[in-house]
């Protein structure tokens, strides 16, 4: 560890924390996940006390299995509740990193897509950059009330059928916000992981400030995207660990993918997470414990022959480097 | 007896008085709440809003219909406090200003779910405020044609209107053939629909106001006051005389005065846009009614437009 690493900090909802203290990090999870608009639905109840209890239980389980830090990768418009996360972090001792950003296009409010101008031109990259940057430098918005805490990363996503023009503005805005603030960018790609990563890199953001999520999707693996993303120098997030469905690899294949990446010399670029949804409103969510990687997947990796050092690097060192504000 | 849902509970239609039928306490596009450039303190919001409502009441205004959709900063408990403190009846909307102001949860929803949601807000209440919607808002997204989502919302609104007896208020009356086809398919009498913004500067030329009236729809000249003569007019502004002449020409048709409603579509305290300085709901009293009198309308005609027609439209029909 060099002197620089020792001084690095990470933005958590309770303020900057020395990067050394993060411990095991789950880099792509959701705490409270609300489909935009669901908060207004007649049959959706938002009981904050109940939500707190559920999340606290899950965070304690994560900590009980050796977890240190949860990254809430839902961005600024999908249920993020900074005040609740502060209380959760204080109560459970788990560090919580909250995110700014939004996307894909379908998830945006009309304010960004059909503004009250003639013609109603969607927001350009520069305006998204400003919106996201301020969530790092001035604090995350509690809509129409206040700003609280600094966002620890910028997240965005492209439309599954392929990146739209507005998605591209979101990606470029996210990259610019990361460049100007020093926090990383986490992207979920549309139909081409490498192409979508290139949009971020085109903004001159160093590749080691970017994590590409969803790389355990079958379509990405089929075209060799995980290796190619690693070759470009970005982080490869295998972030549906535990999910067994049509779209994703199963855990057995995930283990093989991790081993393959380590073998190819990219052990420093791998991240693991489960995309678990602590509490979901307005959608089914992914009811998986945050501890799954630690309790179930890490032993599979070791059984596959990965060393303790390799696993430690993936679960602790890599996310620490990624999340450190530069 | 006919009754009307206000945010503080049902009232007899006889008590509505003069109605401003298409207004906003505060409107913002969904997502604008994330942009701090528009944020106002509660002090500022009350400070901008209360004097306008008080003046409205002093002028003889009875009821303020808030046409703000579910995701546009609609704020029922705030309206309840404003109504209680100023004495102005406030009618709130369920529904959406247009498909492009419905957030993803609703944009993905089925017609059946949307109808169920609207009916709940009309018959049970909005959130846990106890306030019930008195009108269903629908509208045409930017672009001039009804989108598939717009159509789903119109169909759900028609079903909710039939089920509950409250009326439908539209944002824009362009592409009315599609709208009327949906209402006809759902068996909704067109006098339960107020086709709004027929006088809007961008769309007036494309709006078949007399044709809609012939089909039995009610017609809303409800952007009065958005004038090109303003120092900083919005893009939907229109020359004052042109709009007034349009209105007078419309009501000169046989029986049409029974189908017309008028309002100013002003924001008391805008939420996600700068608003238009100097334009308030009180344009109705300070400019519009004097203009109508000057044009020769008598008090009976003015009562028809601002009292009787809205009372008939807002009354729950079931």
Tab-separated table of N, CA, C and O in Angstrom, chain A residues 35-44 76-77 80 102 106-112 114-120 123 127 131 134-135 138 140-147 281-283, chain B residues 27-40 45 70-74 100-108 113 116-118 120-121 125 127 142-143 202 235-236 271-273:
chain	number	residue	atom	x	y	z
A	35	UNK	N	-39.821	1.991	-8.380
A	35	UNK	CA	-40.009	2.394	-9.780
A	35	UNK	C	-40.599	3.807	-9.775
A	35	UNK	O	-41.587	4.060	-9.071
A	36	UNK	N	-39.999	4.741	-10.524
A	36	UNK	CA	-40.503	6.112	-10.469
A	36	UNK	C	-42.017	6.162	-10.722
A	36	UNK	O	-42.497	5.605	-11.701
A	37	UNK	N	-42.716	6.805	-9.830
A	37	UNK	CA	-44.168	6.912	-9.921
A	37	UNK	C	-44.883	5.990	-8.940
A	37	UNK	O	-45.992	6.289	-8.510
A	38	UNK	N	-44.245	4.861	-8.590
A	38	UNK	CA	-44.915	3.886	-7.718
A	38	UNK	C	-45.272	4.502	-6.362
A	38	UNK	O	-46.231	4.067	-5.720
A	39	UNK	N	-44.511	5.517	-5.973
A	39	UNK	CA	-44.798	6.146	-4.673
A	39	UNK	C	-46.181	6.807	-4.655
A	39	UNK	O	-46.727	7.084	-3.602
A	40	UNK	N	-46.743	7.058	-5.843
A	40	UNK	CA	-48.070	7.676	-5.919
A	40	UNK	C	-49.191	6.657	-6.095
A	40	UNK	O	-50.368	7.019	-6.111
A	41	UNK	N	-48.830	5.391	-6.284
A	41	UNK	CA	-49.847	4.388	-6.627
A	41	UNK	C	-50.729	4.055	-5.430
A	41	UNK	O	-50.234	3.951	-4.298
A	42	UNK	N	-52.010	3.874	-5.697
A	42	UNK	CA	-52.968	3.679	-4.600
A	42	UNK	C	-52.691	2.406	-3.811
A	42	UNK	O	-53.028	2.322	-2.633
A	43	UNK	N	-52.061	1.413	-4.452
A	43	UNK	CA	-51.866	0.136	-3.768
A	43	UNK	C	-50.417	-0.102	-3.370
A	43	UNK	O	-50.009	-1.222	-3.111
A	44	UNK	N	-49.627	0.960	-3.348
A	44	UNK	CA	-48.242	0.848	-2.872
A	44	UNK	C	-48.137	1.604	-1.554
A	44	UNK	O	-48.485	2.775	-1.474
A	76	UNK	N	-30.397	8.539	-8.493
A	76	UNK	CA	-31.081	9.630	-7.790
A	76	UNK	C	-32.602	9.592	-7.918
A	76	UNK	O	-33.284	10.420	-7.315
A	77	UNK	N	-33.148	8.649	-8.695
A	77	UNK	CA	-34.584	8.726	-9.000
A	77	UNK	C	-35.215	7.353	-9.021
A	77	UNK	O	-36.026	7.042	-9.874
A	80	UNK	N	-34.133	6.322	-3.865
A	80	UNK	CA	-33.042	6.700	-2.957
A	80	UNK	C	-33.576	7.541	-1.793
A	80	UNK	O	-34.328	8.481	-2.003
A	102	UNK	N	-28.971	8.595	-13.312
A	102	UNK	CA	-30.242	7.953	-13.621
A	102	UNK	C	-30.160	7.342	-15.023
A	102	UNK	O	-29.174	7.493	-15.710
A	106	UNK	N	-36.046	5.464	-20.526
A	106	UNK	CA	-37.426	5.141	-20.133
A	106	UNK	C	-37.694	5.499	-18.670
A	106	UNK	O	-38.837	5.721	-18.283
A	107	UNK	N	-36.651	5.521	-17.840
A	107	UNK	CA	-36.852	5.744	-16.419
A	107	UNK	C	-36.827	7.226	-16.043
A	107	UNK	O	-36.979	7.565	-14.879
A	108	UNK	N	-36.622	8.097	-17.019
A	108	UNK	CA	-36.534	9.519	-16.707
A	108	UNK	C	-37.907	10.170	-16.621
A	108	UNK	O	-38.846	9.757	-17.280
A	109	UNK	N	-37.983	11.222	-15.836
A	109	UNK	CA	-39.185	12.047	-15.811
A	109	UNK	C	-39.253	12.923	-17.052
A	109	UNK	O	-38.244	13.192	-17.723
A	110	UNK	N	-40.468	13.374	-17.358
A	110	UNK	CA	-40.692	14.210	-18.535
A	110	UNK	C	-39.887	15.504	-18.537
A	110	UNK	O	-39.626	16.080	-19.591
A	111	UNK	N	-39.481	15.943	-17.347
A	111	UNK	CA	-38.684	17.180	-17.240
A	111	UNK	C	-37.426	17.096	-18.100
A	111	UNK	O	-36.979	18.106	-18.632
A	112	UNK	N	-36.870	15.876	-18.215
A	112	UNK	CA	-35.625	15.701	-18.959
A	112	UNK	C	-35.865	15.340	-20.426
A	112	UNK	O	-34.980	15.474	-21.244
A	114	UNK	N	-39.184	15.845	-22.347
A	114	UNK	CA	-40.035	16.776	-23.091
A	114	UNK	C	-40.183	18.062	-22.284
A	114	UNK	O	-41.248	18.364	-21.764
A	115	UNK	N	-39.081	18.813	-22.165
A	115	UNK	CA	-39.149	20.036	-21.362
A	115	UNK	C	-40.124	21.056	-21.965
A	115	UNK	O	-40.519	20.927	-23.129
A	116	UNK	N	-40.494	22.039	-21.136
A	116	UNK	CA	-41.478	23.040	-21.577
A	116	UNK	C	-40.822	24.082	-22.474
A	116	UNK	O	-40.847	25.277	-22.204
A	117	UNK	N	-40.208	23.595	-23.558
A	117	UNK	CA	-39.619	24.479	-24.546
A	117	UNK	C	-40.182	24.060	-25.889
A	117	UNK	O	-40.741	22.983	-26.017
A	118	UNK	N	-40.040	24.901	-26.877
A	118	UNK	CA	-40.528	24.566	-28.207
A	118	UNK	C	-39.388	24.620	-29.198
A	118	UNK	O	-38.846	25.679	-29.439
A	119	UNK	N	-38.970	23.490	-29.794
A	119	UNK	CA	-39.484	22.135	-29.539
A	119	UNK	C	-38.999	21.592	-28.191
A	119	UNK	O	-38.070	22.150	-27.619
A	120	UNK	N	-39.626	20.503	-27.731
A	120	UNK	CA	-39.240	19.931	-26.434
A	120	UNK	C	-37.988	19.065	-26.544
A	120	UNK	O	-38.063	17.856	-26.564
A	123	UNK	N	-32.736	16.735	-22.638
A	123	UNK	CA	-31.535	17.308	-22.031
A	123	UNK	C	-30.260	16.826	-22.727
A	123	UNK	O	-30.112	15.634	-23.006
A	127	UNK	N	-26.002	19.274	-19.311
A	127	UNK	CA	-26.949	19.524	-18.218
A	127	UNK	C	-27.001	18.335	-17.259
A	127	UNK	O	-27.080	18.517	-16.045
A	131	UNK	N	-26.124	18.333	-13.254
A	131	UNK	CA	-27.061	17.764	-12.271
A	131	UNK	C	-26.349	16.732	-11.386
A	131	UNK	O	-26.492	16.735	-10.156
A	134	UNK	N	-23.303	18.192	-9.063
A	134	UNK	CA	-23.726	18.879	-7.835
A	134	UNK	C	-24.127	17.894	-6.746
A	134	UNK	O	-24.062	18.217	-5.562
A	135	UNK	N	-24.547	16.692	-7.147
A	135	UNK	CA	-24.903	15.703	-6.129
A	135	UNK	C	-23.662	15.168	-5.418
A	135	UNK	O	-23.763	14.598	-4.346
A	138	UNK	N	-22.203	19.240	-3.867
A	138	UNK	CA	-23.080	20.010	-2.981
A	138	UNK	C	-23.994	19.123	-2.151
A	138	UNK	O	-24.617	19.589	-1.191
A	140	UNK	N	-26.590	15.238	-2.131
A	140	UNK	CA	-27.666	14.553	-2.853
A	140	UNK	C	-29.014	15.203	-2.515
A	140	UNK	O	-29.255	15.581	-1.371
A	141	UNK	N	-29.876	15.276	-3.515
A	141	UNK	CA	-31.136	15.984	-3.302
A	141	UNK	C	-32.150	15.100	-2.569
A	141	UNK	O	-32.306	13.921	-2.865
A	142	UNK	N	-32.794	15.712	-1.623
A	142	UNK	CA	-34.046	15.198	-1.070
A	142	UNK	C	-35.065	16.116	-1.719
A	142	UNK	O	-35.108	17.304	-1.408
A	143	UNK	N	-35.844	15.596	-2.703
A	143	UNK	CA	-36.564	16.493	-3.614
A	143	UNK	C	-37.317	17.653	-2.935
A	143	UNK	O	-38.092	17.449	-2.027
A	144	UNK	N	-37.013	18.827	-3.390
A	144	UNK	CA	-37.632	20.081	-2.958
A	144	UNK	C	-37.445	20.382	-1.475
A	144	UNK	O	-38.093	21.265	-0.942
A	145	UNK	N	-36.538	19.644	-0.790
A	145	UNK	CA	-36.337	19.912	0.634
A	145	UNK	C	-34.915	20.361	0.933
A	145	UNK	O	-34.694	21.465	1.445
A	146	UNK	N	-33.947	19.500	0.618
A	146	UNK	CA	-32.579	19.823	1.007
A	146	UNK	C	-31.600	18.932	0.257
A	146	UNK	O	-31.996	18.004	-0.437
A	147	UNK	N	-30.316	19.235	0.435
A	147	UNK	CA	-29.249	18.347	-0.024
A	147	UNK	C	-28.596	17.717	1.194
A	147	UNK	O	-28.429	18.382	2.211
A	281	UNK	N	-40.488	-1.562	-4.396
A	281	UNK	CA	-41.840	-1.000	-4.493
A	281	UNK	C	-42.161	-0.765	-5.963
A	281	UNK	O	-41.396	-0.096	-6.669
A	282	UNK	N	-43.271	-1.319	-6.407
A	282	UNK	CA	-43.671	-1.112	-7.790
A	282	UNK	C	-43.036	-2.099	-8.759
A	282	UNK	O	-43.227	-1.991	-9.959
A	283	UNK	N	-42.250	-3.037	-8.232
A	283	UNK	CA	-41.704	-4.113	-9.068
A	283	UNK	C	-41.348	-5.283	-8.162
A	283	UNK	O	-41.403	-5.166	-6.935
B	27	UNK	N	-47.269	23.802	-10.887
B	27	UNK	CA	-47.052	22.722	-11.855
B	27	UNK	C	-45.561	22.564	-12.122
B	27	UNK	O	-44.841	23.540	-12.282
B	28	UNK	N	-45.110	21.321	-12.176
B	28	UNK	CA	-43.736	21.053	-12.596
B	28	UNK	C	-43.703	19.739	-13.338
B	28	UNK	O	-44.420	18.798	-12.986
B	29	UNK	N	-42.882	19.643	-14.380
B	29	UNK	CA	-42.735	18.360	-15.065
B	29	UNK	C	-42.127	17.350	-14.097
B	29	UNK	O	-41.303	17.713	-13.259
B	30	UNK	N	-42.515	16.055	-14.224
B	30	UNK	CA	-41.931	15.045	-13.342
B	30	UNK	C	-40.412	15.005	-13.498
B	30	UNK	O	-39.910	14.968	-14.630
B	31	UNK	N	-39.715	15.023	-12.400
B	31	UNK	CA	-38.253	15.077	-12.427
B	31	UNK	C	-37.737	16.462	-12.097
B	31	UNK	O	-36.596	16.621	-11.672
B	32	UNK	N	-38.574	17.481	-12.274
B	32	UNK	CA	-38.116	18.845	-11.986
B	32	UNK	C	-37.798	19.009	-10.505
B	32	UNK	O	-37.027	19.886	-10.128
B	33	UNK	N	-38.365	18.106	-9.679
B	33	UNK	CA	-38.078	18.184	-8.251
B	33	UNK	C	-36.628	17.837	-7.930
B	33	UNK	O	-36.156	18.072	-6.824
B	34	UNK	N	-35.918	17.259	-8.917
B	34	UNK	CA	-34.509	16.919	-8.709
B	34	UNK	C	-33.593	18.103	-8.995
B	34	UNK	O	-32.401	18.050	-8.700
B	35	UNK	N	-34.129	19.126	-9.625
B	35	UNK	CA	-33.315	20.265	-10.058
B	35	UNK	C	-33.524	21.430	-9.089
B	35	UNK	O	-34.571	22.082	-9.095
B	36	UNK	N	-32.484	21.681	-8.287
B	36	UNK	CA	-32.636	22.665	-7.200
B	36	UNK	C	-32.893	24.083	-7.716
B	36	UNK	O	-33.289	24.942	-6.950
B	37	UNK	N	-32.675	24.312	-9.011
B	37	UNK	CA	-32.888	25.678	-9.513
B	37	UNK	C	-34.334	26.141	-9.324
B	37	UNK	O	-34.608	27.326	-9.287
B	38	UNK	N	-35.256	25.175	-9.200
B	38	UNK	CA	-36.669	25.552	-9.063
B	38	UNK	C	-37.176	25.512	-7.626
B	38	UNK	O	-38.323	25.844	-7.374
B	39	UNK	N	-36.328	25.059	-6.731
B	39	UNK	CA	-36.841	24.842	-5.377
B	39	UNK	C	-37.261	26.145	-4.708
B	39	UNK	O	-36.645	27.181	-4.891
B	40	UNK	N	-38.346	26.053	-3.955
B	40	UNK	CA	-38.812	27.189	-3.165
B	40	UNK	C	-39.047	26.710	-1.743
B	40	UNK	O	-39.463	25.575	-1.530
B	45	UNK	N	-43.585	29.517	-1.109
B	45	UNK	CA	-44.737	28.979	-1.840
B	45	UNK	C	-46.040	29.564	-1.293
B	45	UNK	O	-46.918	29.971	-2.053
B	70	UNK	N	-50.995	13.652	-11.550
B	70	UNK	CA	-50.452	12.871	-10.434
B	70	UNK	C	-48.954	13.109	-10.223
B	70	UNK	O	-48.502	13.233	-9.098
B	71	UNK	N	-48.180	13.165	-11.306
B	71	UNK	CA	-46.724	13.243	-11.164
B	71	UNK	C	-46.174	14.658	-11.388
B	71	UNK	O	-44.976	14.834	-11.592
B	72	UNK	N	-47.043	15.654	-11.366
B	72	UNK	CA	-46.619	17.018	-11.686
B	72	UNK	C	-46.498	17.933	-10.477
B	72	UNK	O	-46.631	19.152	-10.599
B	73	UNK	N	-46.294	17.347	-9.316
B	73	UNK	CA	-46.178	18.168	-8.120
B	73	UNK	C	-47.511	18.383	-7.431
B	73	UNK	O	-47.621	19.235	-6.544
B	74	UNK	N	-48.507	17.601	-7.823
B	74	UNK	CA	-49.793	17.640	-7.134
B	74	UNK	C	-49.565	17.378	-5.647
B	74	UNK	O	-48.818	16.471	-5.289
B	100	UNK	N	-46.694	11.930	-21.546
B	100	UNK	CA	-45.296	12.289	-21.299
B	100	UNK	C	-45.076	12.902	-19.911
B	100	UNK	O	-43.972	13.308	-19.582
B	101	UNK	N	-46.125	12.975	-19.109
B	101	UNK	CA	-45.937	13.371	-17.712
B	101	UNK	C	-46.304	12.233	-16.763
B	101	UNK	O	-46.408	12.442	-15.557
B	102	UNK	N	-46.515	11.039	-17.300
B	102	UNK	CA	-46.755	9.870	-16.456
B	102	UNK	C	-45.413	9.170	-16.236
B	102	UNK	O	-44.719	8.849	-17.197
B	103	UNK	N	-45.045	8.957	-14.998
B	103	UNK	CA	-43.766	8.301	-14.699
B	103	UNK	C	-43.833	6.811	-15.057
B	103	UNK	O	-44.924	6.261	-15.250
B	104	UNK	N	-42.654	6.139	-15.151
B	104	UNK	CA	-42.607	4.763	-15.658
B	104	UNK	C	-43.609	3.802	-15.023
B	104	UNK	O	-44.194	2.983	-15.739
B	105	UNK	N	-43.816	3.895	-13.711
B	105	UNK	CA	-44.748	2.952	-13.082
B	105	UNK	C	-46.120	3.013	-13.755
B	105	UNK	O	-46.738	1.978	-14.024
B	106	UNK	N	-46.592	4.214	-14.047
B	106	UNK	CA	-47.906	4.371	-14.672
B	106	UNK	C	-47.819	4.195	-16.185
B	106	UNK	O	-48.773	3.729	-16.817
B	107	UNK	N	-46.689	4.578	-16.760
B	107	UNK	CA	-46.525	4.431	-18.211
B	107	UNK	C	-46.589	2.961	-18.619
B	107	UNK	O	-47.005	2.621	-19.712
B	108	UNK	N	-46.175	2.066	-17.689
B	108	UNK	CA	-46.178	0.631	-17.980
B	108	UNK	C	-47.501	-0.023	-17.610
B	108	UNK	O	-47.704	-1.201	-17.891
B	113	UNK	N	-55.537	-1.145	-14.728
B	113	UNK	CA	-54.891	-0.639	-13.509
B	113	UNK	C	-55.068	0.879	-13.399
B	113	UNK	O	-55.385	1.411	-12.327
B	116	UNK	N	-58.477	1.686	-12.265
B	116	UNK	CA	-58.625	1.368	-10.849
B	116	UNK	C	-57.979	2.451	-9.980
B	116	UNK	O	-58.527	2.863	-8.943
B	117	UNK	N	-56.825	2.909	-10.417
B	117	UNK	CA	-56.137	3.972	-9.664
B	117	UNK	C	-56.976	5.259	-9.646
B	117	UNK	O	-57.163	5.877	-8.593
B	118	UNK	N	-57.479	5.644	-10.817
B	118	UNK	CA	-58.284	6.879	-10.888
B	118	UNK	C	-59.524	6.747	-9.995
B	118	UNK	O	-59.883	7.669	-9.258
B	120	UNK	N	-59.997	4.868	-7.421
B	120	UNK	CA	-59.606	4.917	-6.003
B	120	UNK	C	-59.427	6.363	-5.551
B	120	UNK	O	-59.902	6.760	-4.480
B	121	UNK	N	-58.739	7.164	-6.378
B	121	UNK	CA	-58.490	8.554	-5.981
B	121	UNK	C	-59.783	9.381	-5.942
B	121	UNK	O	-59.847	10.392	-5.244
B	125	UNK	N	-59.758	8.169	-1.960
B	125	UNK	CA	-58.912	9.305	-1.605
B	125	UNK	C	-57.554	9.221	-2.271
B	125	UNK	O	-57.190	8.209	-2.856
B	127	UNK	N	-53.642	9.198	-1.857
B	127	UNK	CA	-52.672	8.863	-0.812
B	127	UNK	C	-53.406	8.673	0.502
B	127	UNK	O	-54.490	8.083	0.536
B	142	UNK	N	-46.514	15.957	-26.013
B	142	UNK	CA	-45.882	16.853	-26.975
B	142	UNK	C	-45.693	16.117	-28.295
B	142	UNK	O	-45.343	14.939	-28.313
B	143	UNK	N	-45.945	16.809	-29.384
B	143	UNK	CA	-45.755	16.176	-30.690
B	143	UNK	C	-46.996	16.221	-31.559
B	143	UNK	O	-46.920	15.965	-32.749
B	202	UNK	N	-50.273	27.689	-29.911
B	202	UNK	CA	-49.591	26.749	-30.802
B	202	UNK	C	-50.605	25.907	-31.584
B	202	UNK	O	-50.403	25.600	-32.760
B	235	UNK	N	-44.113	30.191	-25.221
B	235	UNK	CA	-44.253	29.868	-26.648
B	235	UNK	C	-45.702	29.606	-27.051
B	235	UNK	O	-46.043	29.649	-28.219
B	236	UNK	N	-46.566	29.317	-26.055
B	236	UNK	CA	-47.969	29.049	-26.380
B	236	UNK	C	-48.844	30.307	-26.299
B	236	UNK	O	-50.059	30.230	-26.352
B	271	UNK	N	-43.676	25.191	-10.079
B	271	UNK	CA	-42.772	24.260	-9.401
B	271	UNK	C	-41.539	23.892	-10.216
B	271	UNK	O	-40.494	23.613	-9.653
B	272	UNK	N	-41.667	23.812	-11.535
B	272	UNK	CA	-40.532	23.326	-12.317
B	272	UNK	C	-40.300	24.155	-13.554
B	272	UNK	O	-39.762	23.675	-14.555
B	273	UNK	N	-40.729	25.384	-13.512
B	273	UNK	CA	-40.532	26.295	-14.651
B	273	UNK	C	-40.689	27.702	-14.096
B	273	UNK	O	-41.184	27.867	-12.975
